[in-house]
Coordinates of C-alpha atoms and ligand atoms in Angstrom, one line a residue:
M16 CA 79.6 95.1 104.6
S17 CA 79.1 95.1 108.3
Q18 CA 82.5 95.1 110.0
P19 CA 83.1 96.7 113.4
A20 CA 84.5 100.2 113.4
P21 CA 88.3 100.5 113.6
Q22 CA 89.5 100.2 117.2
P23 CA 92.1 102.6 118.6
L24 CA 95.3 100.8 119.4
A25 CA 96.4 100.4 122.9
T26 CA 100.0 99.5 122.0
P27 CA 102.0 102.7 122.3
A28 CA 105.1 101.2 120.5
I29 CA 103.3 101.2 117.2
D30 CA 104.0 104.3 115.1
R31 CA 100.8 104.3 113.0
K32 CA 100.8 105.6 109.4
W33 CA 97.9 106.0 107.1
W34 CA 99.6 103.7 104.6
H35 CA 99.6 100.8 107.1
T36 CA 95.9 100.2 106.5
A37 CA 96.0 101.2 102.8
T38 CA 95.7 98.8 99.9
V39 CA 97.4 100.0 96.8
Y40 CA 96.2 99.3 93.2
Q41 CA 98.8 99.5 90.4
V42 CA 97.5 101.0 87.1
Y43 CA 99.6 100.4 84.0
P44 CA 98.1 103.3 82.0
R45 CA 98.8 102.0 78.6
S46 CA 96.6 98.9 79.2
F47 CA 94.0 100.1 81.7
C48 CA 91.3 102.0 79.8
D49 CA 91.3 103.7 76.5
S50 CA 88.9 106.7 76.3
D51 CA 89.5 107.9 72.8
G52 CA 89.8 104.7 70.7
D53 CA 93.4 105.0 69.7
G54 CA 94.1 101.6 71.2
V55 CA 96.2 103.0 74.1
G56 CA 94.9 103.5 77.6
D57 CA 94.9 107.1 78.9
I58 CA 94.2 109.3 81.9
P59 CA 90.6 110.2 81.0
G60 CA 90.1 106.4 80.8
I61 CA 91.5 106.0 84.4
I62 CA 89.2 108.8 85.6
S63 CA 86.2 106.9 84.1
R64 CA 87.1 103.9 86.2
L65 CA 87.7 105.6 89.5
D66 CA 84.2 104.6 90.8
Y67 CA 85.2 101.0 90.0
L68 CA 88.3 101.4 92.1
Q69 CA 86.5 103.2 94.9
S70 CA 84.0 100.4 95.2
L71 CA 86.9 97.8 95.3
G72 CA 88.0 99.8 98.4
I73 CA 91.6 100.7 97.4
T74 CA 92.8 104.0 98.7
V75 CA 96.0 104.5 96.7
I76 CA 96.7 104.2 93.0
W77 CA 100.3 103.6 91.9
L78 CA 100.4 104.9 88.4
S79 CA 103.1 103.5 86.1
P80 CA 104.8 106.3 84.2
I81 CA 102.6 108.8 82.4
F82 CA 105.4 111.3 81.5
T83 CA 106.6 112.4 78.0
S84 CA 108.5 109.5 76.5
P85 CA 109.5 107.9 73.2
M86 CA 108.0 104.7 74.8
D87 CA 111.0 102.5 74.1
D88 CA 110.2 100.9 77.5
N89 CA 106.6 101.9 77.7
G90 CA 107.3 105.1 79.6
Y91 CA 110.2 103.9 81.9
D92 CA 112.3 106.1 79.5
I93 CA 111.3 109.7 80.3
S94 CA 112.2 112.6 78.1
D95 CA 110.3 115.3 80.1
Y96 CA 109.7 114.7 83.8
Q97 CA 107.1 117.5 83.9
G98 CA 105.2 116.7 80.8
I99 CA 102.5 114.1 80.2
A100 CA 102.8 111.8 77.2
P101 CA 100.2 113.0 74.6
E102 CA 98.8 109.5 74.2
F103 CA 98.0 109.5 77.9
G104 CA 96.5 113.1 78.0
T105 CA 97.5 116.4 79.4
L106 CA 98.6 118.0 82.6
A107 CA 95.1 119.2 83.1
D108 CA 93.9 115.6 82.8
F109 CA 96.4 114.6 85.4
D110 CA 95.2 117.4 87.8
R111 CA 91.7 116.3 87.2
L112 CA 92.7 112.7 88.0
V113 CA 94.3 113.8 91.3
A114 CA 91.2 115.8 92.2
E115 CA 88.7 113.2 91.2
A116 CA 90.6 110.5 93.0
R117 CA 90.8 112.6 96.1
K118 CA 87.0 113.0 96.1
R119 CA 86.8 109.3 96.3
G120 CA 89.4 109.0 99.1
I121 CA 92.1 107.8 96.7
G122 CA 95.7 109.2 96.5
I123 CA 97.9 109.0 93.4
V124 CA 101.4 107.7 93.7
L125 CA 103.6 108.5 90.8
D126 CA 106.4 106.4 89.4
L127 CA 109.7 108.1 89.8
V128 CA 112.2 106.8 87.2
V129 CA 115.4 108.6 88.0
N130 CA 118.0 105.9 87.7
H131 CA 118.0 106.8 84.0
T132 CA 116.3 109.1 81.5
S133 CA 115.3 108.6 77.9
D134 CA 118.1 109.3 75.3
E135 CA 115.7 112.0 74.1
H136 CA 115.7 113.9 77.4
P137 CA 117.2 117.4 76.7
W138 CA 119.9 116.6 79.3
F139 CA 121.1 113.7 77.3
R140 CA 120.9 115.5 74.0
E141 CA 123.1 118.2 75.5
A142 CA 125.4 115.7 77.3
R143 CA 126.2 113.7 74.2
S144 CA 126.9 116.8 72.1
S145 CA 130.5 117.4 73.4
T146 CA 132.8 116.3 76.2
D147 CA 132.8 119.7 77.8
N148 CA 129.1 120.3 77.6
P149 CA 127.7 121.4 81.1
Y150 CA 125.4 118.4 81.0
R151 CA 128.1 115.9 80.2
D152 CA 128.5 114.9 83.8
Y153 CA 124.7 114.3 84.2
Y154 CA 125.5 110.8 82.7
I155 CA 128.2 108.2 83.0
W156 CA 130.8 108.3 80.3
R157 CA 133.9 106.2 79.9
R158 CA 136.6 106.0 77.3
P159 CA 137.1 102.8 75.3
S160 CA 139.3 100.2 77.0
A161 CA 143.0 100.1 76.2
E162 CA 142.2 97.6 73.5
G163 CA 139.6 99.9 72.0
G164 CA 136.5 98.1 73.2
L165 CA 133.9 98.2 75.9
P166 CA 135.0 100.0 79.1
S167 CA 133.9 96.9 81.2
A168 CA 131.9 93.7 81.0
L169 CA 128.8 95.2 82.6
E170 CA 125.6 93.8 81.2
S171 CA 122.3 95.4 80.6
T172 CA 119.2 93.9 82.3
F173 CA 117.6 93.7 78.9
G174 CA 120.5 91.7 77.4
G175 CA 123.9 92.7 75.8
P176 CA 126.5 95.2 77.0
A177 CA 125.5 98.0 79.4
W178 CA 127.7 100.4 77.3
T179 CA 127.0 102.0 74.0
L180 CA 129.6 104.0 72.0
D181 CA 128.4 107.4 71.2
P182 CA 130.1 108.3 67.8
Q183 CA 129.9 112.0 68.3
T184 CA 132.5 112.1 71.1
G185 CA 134.0 108.6 70.8
E186 CA 133.1 107.6 74.4
Y187 CA 130.7 105.0 75.8
Y188 CA 127.7 105.9 78.0
L189 CA 126.3 103.5 80.6
H190 CA 122.8 102.1 80.4
L191 CA 121.8 99.4 82.8
F192 CA 118.6 99.0 80.7
S193 CA 118.0 99.7 77.0
R194 CA 120.5 101.8 75.1
R195 CA 117.8 104.4 74.9
Q196 CA 117.8 104.6 78.8
P197 CA 121.1 106.3 79.7
D198 CA 121.9 106.1 83.4
L199 CA 122.0 109.4 85.3
N200 CA 125.1 110.2 87.4
W201 CA 123.9 110.5 90.9
E202 CA 127.3 111.4 92.1
N203 CA 126.7 114.8 90.5
P204 CA 125.0 117.1 93.0
Q205 CA 123.3 119.0 90.2
V206 CA 121.6 115.9 89.0
R207 CA 120.3 115.3 92.5
A208 CA 119.1 118.9 92.9
E209 CA 117.2 118.7 89.6
V210 CA 115.5 115.5 90.6
Y211 CA 114.5 116.9 94.0
R212 CA 113.1 120.1 92.4
M213 CA 111.1 117.9 90.0
M214 CA 109.8 115.8 92.9
N215 CA 108.6 118.8 94.8
W216 CA 106.9 120.1 91.7
W217 CA 104.7 117.0 91.6
L218 CA 104.3 116.9 95.4
D219 CA 102.9 120.4 95.2
R220 CA 100.3 119.1 92.7
G221 CA 98.9 117.0 95.5
I222 CA 100.2 113.5 94.9
A223 CA 100.3 110.9 97.6
G224 CA 103.8 109.7 97.1
F225 CA 106.3 107.9 94.8
R226 CA 107.1 104.4 93.7
M227 CA 110.8 104.6 92.9
D228 CA 112.0 102.6 90.0
V229 CA 115.2 100.5 90.6
I230 CA 116.1 102.9 93.4
D231 CA 118.8 100.5 94.6
L232 CA 120.9 101.3 91.5
I233 CA 121.3 105.0 92.0
G234 CA 124.4 104.6 94.2
K235 CA 126.3 102.6 91.6
Q236 CA 130.1 102.8 91.2
V237 CA 130.7 101.3 87.8
D238 CA 134.5 101.3 88.0
A239 CA 134.3 99.2 91.1
G240 CA 131.7 96.9 89.3
I241 CA 129.1 98.0 91.9
T242 CA 125.6 98.5 90.5
S243 CA 123.2 97.9 93.3
D244 CA 123.6 99.0 97.0
G245 CA 126.4 101.4 96.3
P246 CA 128.2 103.0 99.2
H247 CA 126.3 106.3 99.0
L248 CA 122.8 104.9 98.2
H249 CA 121.4 105.6 101.6
D250 CA 123.0 109.0 101.9
Y251 CA 121.2 109.9 98.7
L252 CA 117.9 108.6 100.0
Q253 CA 118.3 110.5 103.2
E254 CA 119.1 113.6 101.3
M255 CA 116.1 113.0 99.0
N256 CA 113.8 112.6 102.0
R257 CA 115.2 115.8 103.6
E258 CA 114.8 117.8 100.4
T259 CA 111.5 116.5 99.2
F260 CA 108.9 114.3 100.8
G261 CA 110.3 114.1 104.4
S262 CA 108.1 117.0 105.6
R263 CA 104.9 115.6 103.9
D264 CA 102.8 112.6 104.9
V265 CA 103.2 110.5 101.8
L266 CA 103.9 106.9 100.8
T267 CA 107.2 106.0 99.3
V268 CA 108.1 102.6 98.0
G269 CA 111.5 101.8 96.5
E270 CA 111.9 99.0 93.9
A271 CA 114.9 97.1 95.2
W272 CA 115.7 93.8 93.6
S273 CA 118.8 93.6 95.7
A274 CA 117.0 94.2 99.0
T275 CA 117.8 91.8 101.9
P276 CA 116.1 92.0 105.3
T277 CA 119.1 93.9 106.6
S278 CA 119.0 96.5 103.8
A279 CA 115.2 96.7 104.0
L280 CA 115.7 98.0 107.6
L281 CA 118.0 100.7 106.3
Y282 CA 115.5 101.8 103.7
S283 CA 112.4 101.6 105.9
G284 CA 113.6 101.7 109.5
R285 CA 111.5 104.1 111.7
D286 CA 114.4 106.4 112.5
R287 CA 116.2 106.3 109.2
R288 CA 114.3 109.0 107.3
E289 CA 114.4 107.2 104.0
L290 CA 111.4 105.4 102.5
S291 CA 108.1 103.9 103.8
M292 CA 109.0 100.5 102.4
V293 CA 110.7 98.7 99.6
F294 CA 109.6 96.1 97.1
Q295 CA 111.8 93.1 97.6
F296 CA 111.7 90.2 95.1
E297 CA 113.0 87.2 97.0
H298 CA 109.7 85.3 96.6
V299 CA 110.0 85.9 92.8
T300 CA 113.7 85.3 92.2
Q301 CA 113.6 82.2 94.5
F302 CA 112.2 80.3 91.5
W303 CA 114.5 81.6 88.8
D304 CA 117.2 79.5 87.3
Q305 CA 120.8 80.4 88.3
T306 CA 121.9 80.8 84.7
Y307 CA 118.8 81.5 82.6
G308 CA 116.9 83.5 85.2
K309 CA 113.2 83.8 84.7
W310 CA 113.3 82.4 81.2
R311 CA 113.7 78.9 82.7
P312 CA 111.8 79.1 86.0
R313 CA 112.3 76.4 88.6
P314 CA 109.3 74.4 89.8
F315 CA 107.2 76.0 92.4
D316 CA 108.1 74.9 95.9
L317 CA 105.7 75.9 98.7
I318 CA 108.2 75.2 101.5
A319 CA 110.7 77.6 100.0
L320 CA 108.0 80.2 99.4
K321 CA 106.8 80.0 103.0
A322 CA 110.4 80.3 104.2
V323 CA 110.9 83.6 102.2
F324 CA 107.7 85.2 103.3
G325 CA 108.3 84.1 106.9
K326 CA 111.8 85.5 106.9
W327 CA 110.6 88.9 105.7
Q328 CA 107.6 89.0 108.1
T329 CA 109.9 88.2 111.0
A330 CA 112.8 90.5 110.0
L331 CA 110.5 93.5 109.7
A332 CA 108.3 92.7 112.7
E333 CA 109.6 95.4 115.0
D334 CA 110.9 98.0 112.7
G335 CA 110.6 98.8 109.0
W336 CA 107.6 97.8 106.9
N337 CA 106.9 95.2 104.3
S338 CA 105.2 95.7 100.9
L339 CA 103.1 92.7 99.9
F340 CA 102.6 91.7 96.3
W341 CA 102.4 88.7 94.0
V342 CA 102.8 90.6 90.8
N343 CA 103.4 93.8 88.9
H344 CA 103.7 95.0 85.3
D345 CA 107.0 93.1 85.0
L346 CA 105.8 89.7 86.2
P347 CA 103.6 86.9 85.0
R348 CA 100.1 86.7 86.4
A349 CA 99.8 85.3 89.9
V350 CA 97.0 82.8 89.2
S351 CA 99.0 81.4 86.3
R352 CA 102.2 81.3 88.3
Y353 CA 101.1 80.0 91.7
G354 CA 97.5 78.9 91.1
D355 CA 95.4 77.0 88.6
T356 CA 93.8 78.6 85.6
T357 CA 91.8 75.6 84.5
G358 CA 90.0 73.6 87.1
F359 CA 90.2 75.9 90.1
H360 CA 90.6 79.4 88.6
V361 CA 88.3 81.2 91.1
E362 CA 89.3 79.1 94.1
S363 CA 93.0 79.5 93.6
A364 CA 92.9 83.2 92.8
K365 CA 91.0 83.8 96.0
M366 CA 93.3 81.6 98.0
L367 CA 96.4 83.5 96.8
A368 CA 94.8 86.8 97.7
T369 CA 93.8 85.6 101.2
V370 CA 97.4 84.4 101.9
L371 CA 99.0 87.6 100.8
H372 CA 96.5 90.2 102.1
L373 CA 96.4 88.9 105.7
M374 CA 100.1 89.2 106.2
K375 CA 101.7 92.2 107.8
G376 CA 102.5 95.0 105.3
T377 CA 100.9 97.1 102.6
P378 CA 99.3 95.0 99.9
F379 CA 99.6 95.9 96.3
I380 CA 97.1 94.7 93.7
Y381 CA 98.2 94.8 90.0
Q382 CA 95.4 95.7 87.6
G383 CA 93.3 92.7 86.6
E384 CA 94.6 90.6 89.5
E385 CA 91.3 91.3 91.3
I386 CA 89.4 89.5 88.5
G387 CA 92.0 86.7 88.1
M388 CA 93.5 87.7 84.8
T389 CA 95.9 85.1 83.4
N390 CA 99.0 84.9 81.3
V391 CA 98.9 85.3 77.5
P392 CA 98.6 82.4 75.1
F393 CA 100.7 84.1 72.4
T394 CA 102.1 81.8 69.7
S395 CA 104.3 84.2 67.7
I396 CA 107.0 86.6 68.6
D397 CA 105.2 89.3 66.6
Q398 CA 102.5 89.4 69.3
Y399 CA 105.0 90.5 71.9
K400 CA 105.7 94.2 72.4
D401 CA 108.0 94.3 75.4
I402 CA 111.5 95.4 74.8
E403 CA 113.0 93.0 77.2
T404 CA 111.2 90.0 75.6
L405 CA 112.1 91.1 72.1
N406 CA 115.8 91.7 73.0
M407 CA 116.0 88.4 74.8
H408 CA 114.3 86.6 71.9
R409 CA 117.0 87.9 69.5
L410 CA 119.9 86.9 71.9
H411 CA 118.5 83.5 72.8
V412 CA 117.6 82.5 69.3
E413 CA 121.1 83.7 68.1
A414 CA 122.6 81.5 70.9
G415 CA 120.7 78.5 69.5
L416 CA 117.5 78.3 71.4
S417 CA 114.5 77.2 69.3
P418 CA 112.0 80.0 68.7
D419 CA 109.2 77.7 70.0
D420 CA 111.1 77.1 73.2
F421 CA 111.6 80.8 73.6
I422 CA 107.8 81.5 73.2
R423 CA 107.1 78.8 75.8
G424 CA 109.4 80.6 78.2
A425 CA 108.0 84.0 77.4
N426 CA 104.4 82.8 77.9
E427 CA 105.4 81.7 81.3
S428 CA 107.6 84.5 82.4
G429 CA 107.6 87.5 79.9
R430 CA 106.5 90.9 81.0
D431 CA 103.7 91.2 78.4
N432 CA 101.7 88.6 80.5
A433 CA 100.9 91.5 82.8
R434 CA 100.4 94.1 80.0
T435 CA 97.5 92.8 77.9
P436 CA 94.5 95.1 78.2
M437 CA 92.4 95.2 81.3
Q438 CA 89.3 93.0 80.7
W439 CA 86.3 95.2 81.6
S440 CA 83.6 93.2 79.9
S441 CA 82.7 90.7 77.2
A442 CA 82.4 93.5 74.7
P443 CA 84.9 93.5 71.7
Q444 CA 88.5 94.0 73.0
G445 CA 87.3 93.3 76.5
G446 CA 85.8 96.8 76.6
F447 CA 89.3 98.2 76.8
T448 CA 89.1 100.2 73.6
T449 CA 86.7 100.8 70.7
G450 CA 89.8 100.8 68.4
S451 CA 92.5 98.3 67.9
P452 CA 94.6 97.7 71.0
W453 CA 98.3 98.3 71.1
I454 CA 98.7 94.7 72.3
E455 CA 96.2 91.9 71.9
V456 CA 93.5 91.3 74.5
N457 CA 93.7 87.9 76.2
P458 CA 91.0 85.8 74.4
N459 CA 89.6 84.7 77.7
F460 CA 88.0 88.1 78.2
A461 CA 84.5 86.7 77.5
T462 CA 84.6 84.8 80.7
V463 CA 87.3 86.6 82.8
N464 CA 86.1 90.2 83.0
A465 CA 85.1 92.8 85.6
E466 CA 81.5 93.3 84.5
T467 CA 80.5 89.7 85.4
Q468 CA 82.3 89.9 88.7
V469 CA 81.4 93.2 90.4
D470 CA 77.8 92.2 91.1
D471 CA 78.6 88.7 92.1
D472 CA 79.3 88.3 95.7
Q473 CA 81.1 85.0 95.1
S474 CA 83.5 86.4 92.5
I475 CA 87.3 86.9 92.8
W476 CA 86.6 90.6 92.7
S477 CA 84.3 90.5 95.7
H478 CA 86.8 88.4 97.6
Y479 CA 89.5 91.1 97.0
R480 CA 87.0 93.8 98.1
K481 CA 86.3 91.9 101.3
L482 CA 90.1 91.5 102.0
I483 CA 90.7 95.2 101.5
D484 CA 87.8 96.0 103.8
L485 CA 89.0 93.6 106.5
R486 CA 92.3 95.4 106.7
K487 CA 90.5 98.7 107.3
H488 CA 88.6 97.2 110.3
H489 CA 90.9 94.7 112.0
Q490 CA 94.0 96.0 113.7
V491 CA 95.2 92.4 114.1
I492 CA 95.6 92.3 110.3
V493 CA 97.5 95.5 110.2
Y494 CA 99.7 95.1 113.3
G495 CA 99.4 91.5 114.6
R496 CA 102.6 89.5 115.2
Y497 CA 103.2 87.0 112.5
Q498 CA 103.9 83.4 113.3
S499 CA 104.2 80.6 110.8
W500 CA 103.2 77.0 111.4
L501 CA 103.8 73.7 109.7
D502 CA 106.8 75.2 107.8
Q503 CA 107.8 71.8 106.4
H504 CA 104.4 70.9 105.1
P505 CA 104.6 70.8 101.3
D506 CA 101.0 71.6 100.5
V507 CA 99.5 74.0 103.0
F508 CA 100.4 77.5 104.2
V509 CA 99.5 78.2 107.8
Y510 CA 100.2 81.3 109.8
S511 CA 98.7 83.3 112.7
R512 CA 98.7 86.9 113.6
T513 CA 98.3 88.0 117.2
L514 CA 97.5 91.4 118.7
E515 CA 96.6 91.7 122.3
G516 CA 93.6 89.4 122.8
D517 CA 93.0 88.7 119.2
R518 CA 94.4 85.9 117.1
L519 CA 93.9 85.4 113.4
V520 CA 94.6 82.0 112.0
V521 CA 95.1 81.7 108.2
L522 CA 95.0 78.3 106.5
A523 CA 95.5 77.8 102.7
N524 CA 95.8 74.7 100.5
F525 CA 98.1 75.3 97.5
R526 CA 97.0 72.1 95.7
P527 CA 94.3 71.1 93.3
H528 CA 93.3 68.2 95.6
E529 CA 92.1 67.7 99.1
V530 CA 94.7 67.8 101.8
T531 CA 94.2 66.6 105.4
V532 CA 96.5 68.3 107.9
T533 CA 97.2 67.5 111.5
M534 CA 97.1 70.8 113.3
P535 CA 99.5 71.9 116.1
D536 CA 97.8 72.0 119.5
E537 CA 98.0 75.7 119.7
L538 CA 95.8 76.0 116.7
H539 CA 92.9 74.0 117.9
V540 CA 90.7 77.0 118.0
Q541 CA 87.3 78.2 117.3
G542 CA 86.3 81.7 116.2
R543 CA 84.6 83.7 113.6
C544 CA 85.5 83.1 109.9
L545 CA 86.4 86.5 108.5
I546 CA 86.8 85.2 105.0
G547 CA 87.0 81.9 103.1
N548 CA 86.7 80.7 99.5
Y549 CA 84.3 77.8 100.3
T550 CA 81.8 77.7 103.1
D551 CA 82.5 79.4 106.4
M552 CA 84.6 77.3 108.9
D553 CA 84.4 78.3 112.5
R554 CA 86.6 75.7 114.2
I555 CA 90.0 74.0 113.7
G556 CA 90.2 70.6 115.3
E557 CA 93.1 68.1 115.5
T558 CA 92.9 67.6 111.8
V559 CA 91.5 69.8 109.1
T560 CA 90.7 68.7 105.6
L561 CA 91.1 71.5 103.1
R562 CA 89.4 71.3 99.7
P563 CA 91.3 72.1 96.5
Y564 CA 92.9 75.6 97.0
E565 CA 90.8 76.2 100.0
A566 CA 91.8 79.1 102.2
F567 CA 90.1 80.7 105.2
A568 CA 90.9 82.9 108.2
L569 CA 89.5 82.5 111.7
L570 CA 89.5 85.4 114.2
C571 CA 89.7 84.0 117.7
D572 CA 89.5 85.5 121.1
L573 CA 92.6 84.3 122.9
E574 CA 90.9 84.3 126.2
K575 CA 88.3 81.8 124.9
V576 CA 90.8 79.6 123.2
Ligands
TEU14 O1 112.2 97.2 86.5 C1 113.5 96.8 87.0 C2 114.0 95.6 86.4 O2 115.1 95.2 86.7 C3 113.1 94.8 85.5 O3 113.5 95.0 84.2 C4 113.2 93.4 85.8 O4 114.5 93.0 86.0 C5 112.6 92.4 84.9 O5 111.6 93.0 84.2 C6 112.2 91.3 85.6 O6 111.5 90.4 84.9 C7 111.9 98.5 86.5 C8 110.5 98.7 85.9 O7 109.6 98.1 86.8 C9 110.5 98.1 84.5 O8 109.3 98.1 83.9 C10 111.5 98.9 83.7 O9 111.6 98.3 82.4 C11 112.9 99.0 84.3 O10 112.8 99.3 85.7 C12 113.7 100.1 83.7 O11 113.1 101.3 84.1

């Protein structure tokens, strides 16, 4: 690839960080690559695919949890923060992963799950043994209500009450997720000190940072009914920063479903000393039903989507930093949700990537996205493995929903869409395992797989590779001012990025048919096409006709416009 070398920035106001130019790749270890044929992905499997990731160009891997766990929630229920789950490997394997990744210019970001532990964590085993156990206050206990029932009406994200009665002591403990994921009590300074000690232990092993699971929940005040954005949340994060990663040059990204542009500035503001950035989900929840949430998604609306992205790009333009993602291990596949998996699979997957990766922020790719993996076509509840889906199935069917309707919703929105095995090749089980996979491989692996794409310069994979590379070489992609155009147009997404004399103009058609657009005067430009999913375009006139799912980006010299 022959891109110009990165130019030093003349703008002094920009506080440059290495992660501004990075593209992160999320690995869900269970489903990425199985080296030993037990049907479950593992760390040696990840190591065997580092060359693949290096040639894609990513420089950071976010590893979903690899720690010791009973796997009630696939590792988001940790029973030993300093141990590696045996199905994933050993600590020696992990150290080898860090070293091998580093050799390839890749840093490893670990998933920090400290809102809760597993119920098998020794702290919880101790805590539940008696009310005066020294670990009791590591968790959140409440006596039954005056009527002898639940302490409050708080609900678990996975359905049902967030309280479970522990018979041993006759009190309820809080779990905002499964009953096997008791919430830690962050008000207890000992809990915080233990977490910081553990974080430093991993940082000392050479990791590149943390992704922080549901971090907006750690300041909860249950008696006041507050779960997210509690009054001391930011105090805890500033303390965490001071006690752990603040003195190290790492990437930290907090998962914050409750984040607003205002709170994002608290988390990621330059002088706040908290996190590098947060994951906000407004572009996701925007299309959830008010009552039934993601199980009954609302129709996709491009005008609304553009408004959300535009709001965040603008709000964090001068301070703070955005993360950019379509999907992760909890969300349906991007091309199924926003694109077209039948007629225009390749075009729409490339279009989605183009729109996201040329915005301002750090892009995150979820494994398989770079080859256009799609949602699952499961027909029976037995094929699902995800605890949330299985719990919701029980609750919805009990409430009268037909099982078929539930499966339809789950195929559209369930978390297992993201968790089917990575499709490496057209070999049995998509080349993921030589054994029997823990969850079925998507049957389209014969056509959608990495092997057929890596050597094809027209593939979705090559398109991602090009986008990742462009970010490394064009400061306008990293720091350019974002401006949206044609906000009310229902079919096309148009924005520009401007930095000093450079302007990048991005156009994308979100429809499976041609769309002719009248362009604003300011965008009648010519320039160099940096990337496109049809042929190169080098000029934008008064009108532009975009082919189905066409997207391209022109780099223009403002002096010549
Ligand atoms: O997810 C937080 C979370 O709230 C999700 O459960 C989310 O609401 C749902 O999946 C949306 O569809 C994080 C992790 O990413 C998830 O995998 C864990 O299950 C959860 O925390 C508990 O640790």
